[in-house]
CSV table of C-alpha atoms in Angstrom, one decimal:
chain,number,residue,atom,x,y,z
A,1,MET,CA,-19.7,-2.9,-15.3
A,2,PRO,CA,-18.5,-2.5,-18.8
A,3,THR,CA,-15.2,-3.8,-19.5
A,4,ILE,CA,-12.5,-1.4,-19.4
A,5,ILE,CA,-9.7,-1.2,-22.0
A,6,MET,CA,-6.7,-1.1,-20.1
A,7,PRO,CA,-4.2,1.6,-21.1
A,8,ARG,CA,-0.8,0.2,-21.7
A,9,ILE,CA,1.2,0.4,-18.4
A,10,ALA,CA,4.9,-0.6,-18.5
A,11,TYR,CA,8.0,0.4,-16.1
A,12,PRO,CA,11.8,0.4,-16.8
A,13,PHE,CA,12.1,-1.7,-13.9
A,14,PRO,CA,12.7,-5.3,-13.5
A,15,SER,CA,10.2,-7.6,-11.8
A,16,LEU,CA,11.7,-9.6,-8.8
A,17,ILE,CA,10.3,-11.9,-6.1
A,18,ASN,CA,11.3,-13.0,-3.1
A,19,GLN,CA,13.0,-17.0,-3.0
A,20,HIS,CA,10.7,-17.3,0.2
A,21,VAL,CA,7.0,-16.6,-1.1
A,22,GLU,CA,5.8,-20.1,-0.7
A,23,ALA,CA,6.9,-20.2,2.9
A,24,ALA,CA,5.9,-16.9,3.6
A,25,HIS,CA,2.2,-17.8,2.0
A,26,ALA,CA,2.2,-20.8,4.6
A,27,GLN,CA,3.1,-18.8,7.5
A,28,ASN,CA,0.5,-16.1,6.3
A,29,LEU,CA,-2.1,-18.6,6.0
A,30,ALA,CA,-1.4,-19.6,9.7
A,31,PHE,CA,-1.1,-16.3,11.1
A,32,VAL,CA,-4.7,-15.2,9.7
A,33,THR,CA,-6.1,-18.5,10.9
A,34,GLN,CA,-4.6,-18.2,14.2
A,35,PHE,CA,-6.1,-15.1,15.1
A,36,GLY,CA,-9.5,-15.8,13.4
A,37,LEU,CA,-9.1,-13.1,10.8
A,38,VAL,CA,-10.2,-16.1,8.6
A,39,ASN,CA,-12.2,-18.8,9.9
A,40,THR,CA,-14.3,-20.2,7.3
A,41,PRO,CA,-13.6,-22.9,4.3
A,42,GLU,CA,-14.9,-20.0,1.8
A,43,GLY,CA,-12.5,-17.4,3.6
A,44,ILE,CA,-9.7,-19.6,3.1
A,45,ALA,CA,-10.5,-19.9,-0.2
A,46,LYS,CA,-10.6,-16.4,-0.7
A,47,PHE,CA,-7.5,-15.6,1.1
A,48,ASN,CA,-5.5,-18.2,-1.2
A,49,LYS,CA,-6.7,-16.8,-4.3
A,50,ALA,CA,-5.8,-13.2,-3.0
A,51,ARG,CA,-2.3,-14.6,-2.5
A,52,PHE,CA,-1.0,-11.7,-0.4
A,53,ALA,CA,2.3,-13.0,0.4
A,54,TRP,CA,3.2,-12.7,-3.6
A,55,LEU,CA,2.9,-8.8,-3.2
A,56,ALA,CA,5.1,-8.5,0.3
A,57,ALA,CA,7.7,-11.1,-1.8
A,58,ARG,CA,7.8,-9.0,-4.8
A,59,ALA,CA,7.6,-5.5,-2.9
A,60,PHE,CA,10.6,-6.9,-0.5
A,61,PRO,CA,12.7,-9.3,-2.7
A,62,TYR,CA,15.5,-9.8,-0.8
A,63,ALA,CA,14.3,-9.9,2.9
A,64,ALA,CA,14.9,-13.0,4.9
A,65,LEU,CA,12.1,-15.1,5.5
A,66,HIS,CA,11.4,-13.9,9.3
A,67,GLU,CA,11.2,-10.0,8.1
A,68,LEU,CA,9.3,-11.4,5.1
A,69,CYS,CA,6.5,-13.2,7.2
A,70,VAL,CA,6.3,-9.6,9.2
A,71,ILE,CA,5.7,-7.8,6.6
A,72,ALA,CA,3.5,-9.9,4.9
A,73,ASN,CA,1.6,-10.3,8.0
A,74,PHE,CA,1.3,-6.4,8.4
A,75,ASN,CA,0.0,-5.8,5.0
A,76,THR,CA,-2.3,-8.5,5.1
A,77,TRP,CA,-3.7,-7.1,8.1
A,78,LEU,CA,-4.2,-3.6,6.2
A,79,PHE,CA,-6.0,-5.5,3.8
A,80,MET,CA,-8.4,-6.8,6.3
A,81,LEU,CA,-9.0,-3.8,7.9
A,82,ASP,CA,-9.5,-1.9,4.8
A,83,ASP,CA,-12.2,-4.3,3.4
A,84,GLN,CA,-14.1,-3.8,6.7
A,85,CYS,CA,-13.9,0.2,6.1
A,86,ASP,CA,-15.0,-0.3,2.2
A,87,GLU,CA,-16.9,-3.3,2.3
A,88,ALA,CA,-18.9,-3.1,5.9
A,89,GLN,CA,-20.4,-0.4,7.7
A,90,LEU,CA,-17.2,0.2,9.7
A,91,GLY,CA,-16.1,2.6,7.0
A,92,LYS,CA,-19.2,4.8,7.5
A,93,LYS,CA,-19.5,5.0,10.9
A,94,ALA,CA,-16.7,8.0,11.3
A,95,VAL,CA,-16.9,8.3,15.3
A,96,TYR,CA,-16.8,4.4,16.1
A,97,LEU,CA,-13.9,3.9,13.2
A,98,GLU,CA,-11.9,6.5,15.2
A,99,SER,CA,-12.6,4.8,18.4
A,100,VAL,CA,-11.2,1.5,16.8
A,101,THR,CA,-8.3,3.2,15.3
A,102,ASP,CA,-7.6,5.0,18.5
A,103,SER,CA,-7.0,1.3,20.0
A,104,PHE,CA,-4.3,0.4,17.3
A,105,MET,CA,-2.8,3.8,18.1
A,106,GLN,CA,-2.6,2.8,21.8
A,107,ILE,CA,-1.2,-0.8,20.7
A,108,LEU,CA,1.7,1.1,19.1
A,109,ARG,CA,2.3,3.7,21.6
A,110,ASN,CA,2.0,1.6,24.9
A,111,ASN,CA,1.4,-2.0,23.7
A,112,THR,CA,-2.2,-2.0,25.4
A,113,PRO,CA,-3.9,-5.0,24.7
A,114,VAL,CA,-7.2,-4.7,22.3
A,115,ASP,CA,-9.7,-7.6,22.8
A,116,SER,CA,-10.5,-7.8,19.0
A,117,ILE,CA,-9.3,-10.1,16.2
A,118,LEU,CA,-7.9,-7.0,14.5
A,119,GLY,CA,-6.6,-5.8,17.8
A,120,ARG,CA,-5.0,-9.2,18.9
A,121,SER,CA,-3.4,-9.4,15.2
A,122,PHE,CA,-1.9,-6.3,15.1
A,123,ALA,CA,0.0,-6.3,18.3
A,124,ASP,CA,1.3,-9.6,17.4
A,125,ILE,CA,2.8,-7.9,14.6
A,126,TRP,CA,3.8,-4.9,16.3
A,127,GLU,CA,5.7,-7.0,19.0
A,128,ARG,CA,7.6,-8.4,16.0
A,129,MET,CA,8.4,-5.2,14.5
A,130,GLN,CA,9.6,-3.8,17.4
A,131,ALA,CA,12.0,-6.4,18.0
A,132,LEU,CA,13.6,-5.6,14.8
A,133,GLY,CA,13.0,-1.7,14.7
A,134,SER,CA,15.5,0.8,17.1
A,135,PRO,CA,13.5,3.5,19.1
A,136,GLY,CA,13.6,6.0,16.4
A,137,TRP,CA,12.3,3.9,13.7
A,138,GLN,CA,9.2,2.8,16.0
A,139,LEU,CA,8.5,6.7,16.1
A,140,ARG,CA,8.7,7.2,12.5
A,141,PHE,CA,6.4,4.0,12.0
A,142,ILE,CA,3.7,5.1,14.7
A,143,ARG,CA,3.5,8.7,12.8
A,144,SER,CA,2.9,7.2,9.5
A,145,MET,CA,0.2,4.7,11.0
A,146,GLU,CA,-1.3,7.8,12.5
A,147,GLU,CA,-1.6,9.6,9.3
A,148,TYR,CA,-3.0,6.3,7.7
A,149,PHE,CA,-5.8,6.1,10.1
A,150,THR,CA,-6.5,9.7,9.9
A,151,SER,CA,-7.1,9.3,6.5
A,152,CYS,CA,-9.4,6.5,7.1
A,153,HIS,CA,-11.3,9.2,9.3
A,154,TRP,CA,-11.5,11.2,6.1
A,155,GLU,CA,-12.8,8.5,3.9
A,156,ALA,CA,-15.4,7.4,6.6
A,157,GLY,CA,-16.4,11.1,6.9
A,158,ASN,CA,-17.1,11.4,3.3
A,159,ARG,CA,-19.0,8.1,3.2
A,160,ALA,CA,-21.1,9.0,6.1
A,161,ALA,CA,-22.0,12.4,4.4
A,162,ASN,CA,-22.3,10.8,0.9
A,163,VAL,CA,-19.5,13.3,-0.3
A,164,THR,CA,-17.6,12.7,-3.6
A,165,PRO,CA,-13.9,14.5,-2.8
A,166,THR,CA,-12.7,16.7,-5.5
A,167,VAL,CA,-9.8,15.8,-7.6
A,168,ALA,CA,-7.1,18.2,-5.7
A,169,GLU,CA,-8.6,16.7,-2.3
A,170,TYR,CA,-8.1,12.8,-3.4
A,171,VAL,CA,-4.8,13.3,-5.2
A,172,THR,CA,-3.5,15.0,-1.7
A,173,MET,CA,-5.1,12.3,0.2
A,174,ARG,CA,-4.2,9.4,-1.5
A,175,PRO,CA,-1.0,8.7,-0.3
A,176,TYR,CA,-1.9,8.2,2.9
A,177,THR,CA,-5.2,6.2,2.5
A,178,GLY,CA,-2.6,3.5,0.8
A,179,ALA,CA,-1.0,3.1,3.8
A,180,LEU,CA,2.7,3.1,1.5
A,181,PHE,CA,4.4,5.5,3.6
A,182,ALA,CA,4.4,3.0,6.5
A,183,ASP,CA,5.6,0.2,3.9
A,184,VAL,CA,8.1,2.6,2.9
A,185,GLU,CA,9.3,2.8,6.5
A,186,ALA,CA,9.3,-0.6,6.9
A,187,ILE,CA,12.2,-0.9,4.3
A,188,GLU,CA,14.6,-0.1,7.0
A,189,ILE,CA,13.7,-3.1,9.2
A,190,ILE,CA,12.8,-5.5,6.7
A,191,GLU,CA,15.6,-5.1,4.0
A,192,LYS,CA,17.8,-3.4,6.4
A,193,VAL,CA,18.8,-0.4,4.6
A,194,TYR,CA,19.8,2.2,7.3
A,195,LEU,CA,19.7,5.9,6.2
A,196,PRO,CA,20.2,9.0,8.2
A,197,ALA,CA,17.3,11.5,8.7
A,198,GLU,CA,19.2,14.1,6.6
A,199,ILE,CA,19.0,11.6,3.7
A,200,LEU,CA,15.4,10.6,4.3
A,201,GLN,CA,14.2,13.8,4.4
A,202,HIS,CA,16.3,15.2,1.5
A,203,PHE,CA,13.5,16.7,-0.8
A,204,ILE,CA,14.4,14.9,-4.0
A,205,VAL,CA,14.0,11.4,-1.7
A,206,GLN,CA,11.0,12.8,-0.3
A,207,ARG,CA,9.8,13.5,-3.9
A,208,LEU,CA,10.6,9.9,-5.3
A,209,VAL,CA,8.9,8.2,-2.3
A,210,LEU,CA,5.8,10.6,-3.2
A,211,ALA,CA,6.1,9.2,-6.7
A,212,CYS,CA,6.3,5.6,-5.9
A,213,ASN,CA,3.3,6.3,-3.9
A,214,ASN,CA,1.5,8.0,-6.4
A,215,ILE,CA,2.2,5.4,-8.9
A,216,VAL,CA,1.4,2.5,-6.6
A,217,CYS,CA,-1.8,3.8,-5.4
A,218,TRP,CA,-3.1,5.2,-8.8
A,219,SER,CA,-2.3,1.6,-10.9
A,220,ASN,CA,-4.5,0.2,-7.7
A,221,ASP,CA,-7.0,2.5,-8.4
A,222,ILE,CA,-7.5,1.3,-11.9
A,223,PHE,CA,-7.5,-2.4,-10.8
A,224,SER,CA,-10.3,-1.7,-8.1
A,225,CYS,CA,-12.3,0.7,-9.7
A,226,ALA,CA,-15.0,-1.6,-11.1
A,227,LYS,CA,-14.8,-3.3,-7.8
A,228,GLU,CA,-15.2,0.1,-5.7
A,229,ALA,CA,-17.7,1.7,-8.0
A,230,LYS,CA,-19.9,-1.8,-7.5
A,231,GLN,CA,-19.5,-1.1,-4.0
A,232,GLY,CA,-20.3,2.5,-4.1
A,233,ASP,CA,-17.1,3.9,-3.0
A,234,VAL,CA,-15.8,6.6,-4.7
A,235,HIS,CA,-12.7,6.7,-3.1
A,236,ASN,CA,-11.0,6.1,-6.3
A,237,LEU,CA,-9.0,8.6,-8.7
A,238,VAL,CA,-11.2,7.2,-11.7
A,239,LEU,CA,-14.2,7.7,-10.1
A,240,VAL,CA,-13.5,11.2,-8.5
A,241,LEU,CA,-12.2,12.2,-12.3
A,242,GLN,CA,-15.3,10.8,-13.8
A,243,HIS,CA,-17.7,12.8,-11.3
A,244,GLU,CA,-16.0,15.9,-11.5
A,245,ARG,CA,-14.9,16.1,-14.9
A,246,GLN,CA,-18.4,14.3,-16.3
A,247,LEU,CA,-16.2,11.7,-18.1
A,248,SER,CA,-16.8,8.2,-19.2
A,249,LEU,CA,-15.3,5.3,-17.1
A,250,GLN,CA,-13.2,4.5,-20.0
A,251,GLN,CA,-12.3,8.4,-20.3
A,252,ALA,CA,-11.5,8.5,-16.7
A,253,VAL,CA,-9.2,5.4,-16.7
A,254,ASP,CA,-7.4,6.7,-19.6
A,255,GLU,CA,-6.9,10.1,-17.5
A,256,THR,CA,-5.7,8.1,-14.3
A,257,ALA,CA,-3.2,6.3,-16.7
A,258,ARG,CA,-1.9,9.6,-18.1
A,259,MET,CA,-1.3,10.6,-15.0
A,260,HIS,CA,0.4,7.6,-13.7
A,261,ASN,CA,2.6,7.5,-16.5
A,262,GLU,CA,3.8,10.8,-15.8
A,263,GLU,CA,4.6,9.9,-12.3
A,264,VAL,CA,6.4,7.2,-13.9
A,265,LYS,CA,8.9,9.6,-15.7
A,266,LEU,CA,9.1,12.1,-13.1
A,267,PHE,CA,10.4,8.8,-10.9
A,268,THR,CA,13.3,8.0,-13.3
A,269,ALA,CA,14.4,11.9,-13.8
A,270,LEU,CA,14.5,12.3,-10.3
A,271,GLU,CA,16.5,9.1,-9.9
A,272,LYS,CA,19.2,11.0,-12.0
A,273,LEU,CA,19.2,13.9,-9.9
A,274,VAL,CA,20.0,12.1,-6.2
A,275,PRO,CA,22.8,14.0,-4.7
A,276,SER,CA,25.9,12.2,-3.7
A,277,PHE,CA,26.1,11.4,0.0
A,278,GLY,CA,29.5,9.8,0.1
A,279,GLU,CA,30.4,6.3,-1.0
A,280,VAL,CA,28.9,4.4,1.9
A,281,MET,CA,25.4,6.2,2.1
A,282,ASP,CA,25.2,6.2,-2.0
A,283,LYS,CA,25.3,2.1,-1.8
A,284,GLU,CA,22.4,2.5,1.1
A,285,LEU,CA,20.3,5.2,-0.7
A,286,GLU,CA,20.6,3.5,-4.1
A,287,ARG,CA,19.3,-0.2,-2.0
A,288,PHE,CA,16.4,2.1,-0.9
A,289,ILE,CA,15.5,3.3,-4.1
A,290,MET,CA,15.6,0.1,-5.6
A,291,ILE,CA,13.0,-1.3,-3.2
A,292,LEU,CA,11.0,1.5,-4.2
A,293,ARG,CA,11.2,0.6,-7.8
A,294,SER,CA,10.2,-3.1,-6.7
A,295,TRP,CA,7.2,-1.6,-5.0
A,296,ILE,CA,6.0,-0.1,-8.6
A,297,THR,CA,6.5,-3.7,-10.2
A,298,ALA,CA,5.0,-5.3,-7.4
A,299,ASN,CA,1.9,-3.5,-7.3
A,300,TYR,CA,1.3,-4.1,-11.1
A,301,ASP,CA,2.7,-7.5,-11.3
A,302,TRP,CA,0.6,-8.6,-8.1
A,303,SER,CA,-2.7,-7.2,-9.2
A,304,PHE,CA,-2.4,-8.1,-12.8
A,305,TYR,CA,-1.2,-11.7,-12.6
A,306,ASP,CA,-1.2,-13.3,-8.9
A,307,THR,CA,-4.2,-11.9,-6.9
A,308,GLY,CA,-8.0,-12.7,-7.6
A,309,ARG,CA,-8.8,-9.7,-5.4
A,310,TYR,CA,-9.8,-7.3,-7.9
A,311,GLN,CA,-10.9,-9.7,-11.3
A,312,VAL,CA,-9.6,-7.2,-13.6
A,313,ARG,CA,-11.4,-7.9,-17.0
A,314,ALA,CA,-8.5,-5.5,-18.9
A,315,ILE,CA,-7.4,-5.9,-22.5
A,316,GLU,CA,-3.9,-4.8,-22.5
A,317,ILE,CA,-3.4,-2.7,-25.9
A,318,ALA,CA,0.0,-1.5,-27.4
A,319,HIS,CA,0.4,1.9,-28.5
């Protein structure tokens, strides 16, 4: 893979990190070893290098330790599942993947035990989430996970058929394949931000969430494009742009960065257009938007400075 020159990415938001990050990392390591998600010295070394707890700590900077551990475990579990889909044959076996994700949905809907490493670890996370979230919140979270699993099936079908999605198809599906909608739902139980449905469903709030999602996913695609190209996985905005528009890899990276930067501009513009819902709700909504901002900077800071997951060889250039 050639070295990718990284276009300058900057956000008008502060970079924050939770004070409990080291304790959350220790708990997260105990969690993955307890359930066998990581079970070799090499696996533990790779896990420590990935520093998954730092992503959660940057995204949820004000969470208490227990809640931070829950969300760090959840996001680590998602990465473990993603790796099985991307790097192993599971991601190509669409029918088998559906049976696996159906079993996860049974955990969410009925607390049905699943006798597998991923199943037992997910059930443990869900038990702790249920203790934190209302029945209404649980239904919203279950819906977001169902959408995520459905997007995994879409990717698996593409891999099995050796199909590269169009840019339009990819942009439509990418917010779901990243599972960030589930993390946004988790703001309520992790950061204790309580907003009624009419605010969460307001079109400006919804578009802010989508912009946050796009920014996080598209910057992640820049960071991971070399890793995914090496694996032969086309589910990456850089790679679908390169394929559809016959661009060089650098041109595709630059176009992805341009699209990403336009979403950042949109996010900051939309923030100014959020209507007032009364003093109390306005404060809650500001806390909610603050976590969206944290997610944006968290993903960048973790990818570029914390984790060894992507091994980004990038030169950041000033414009």
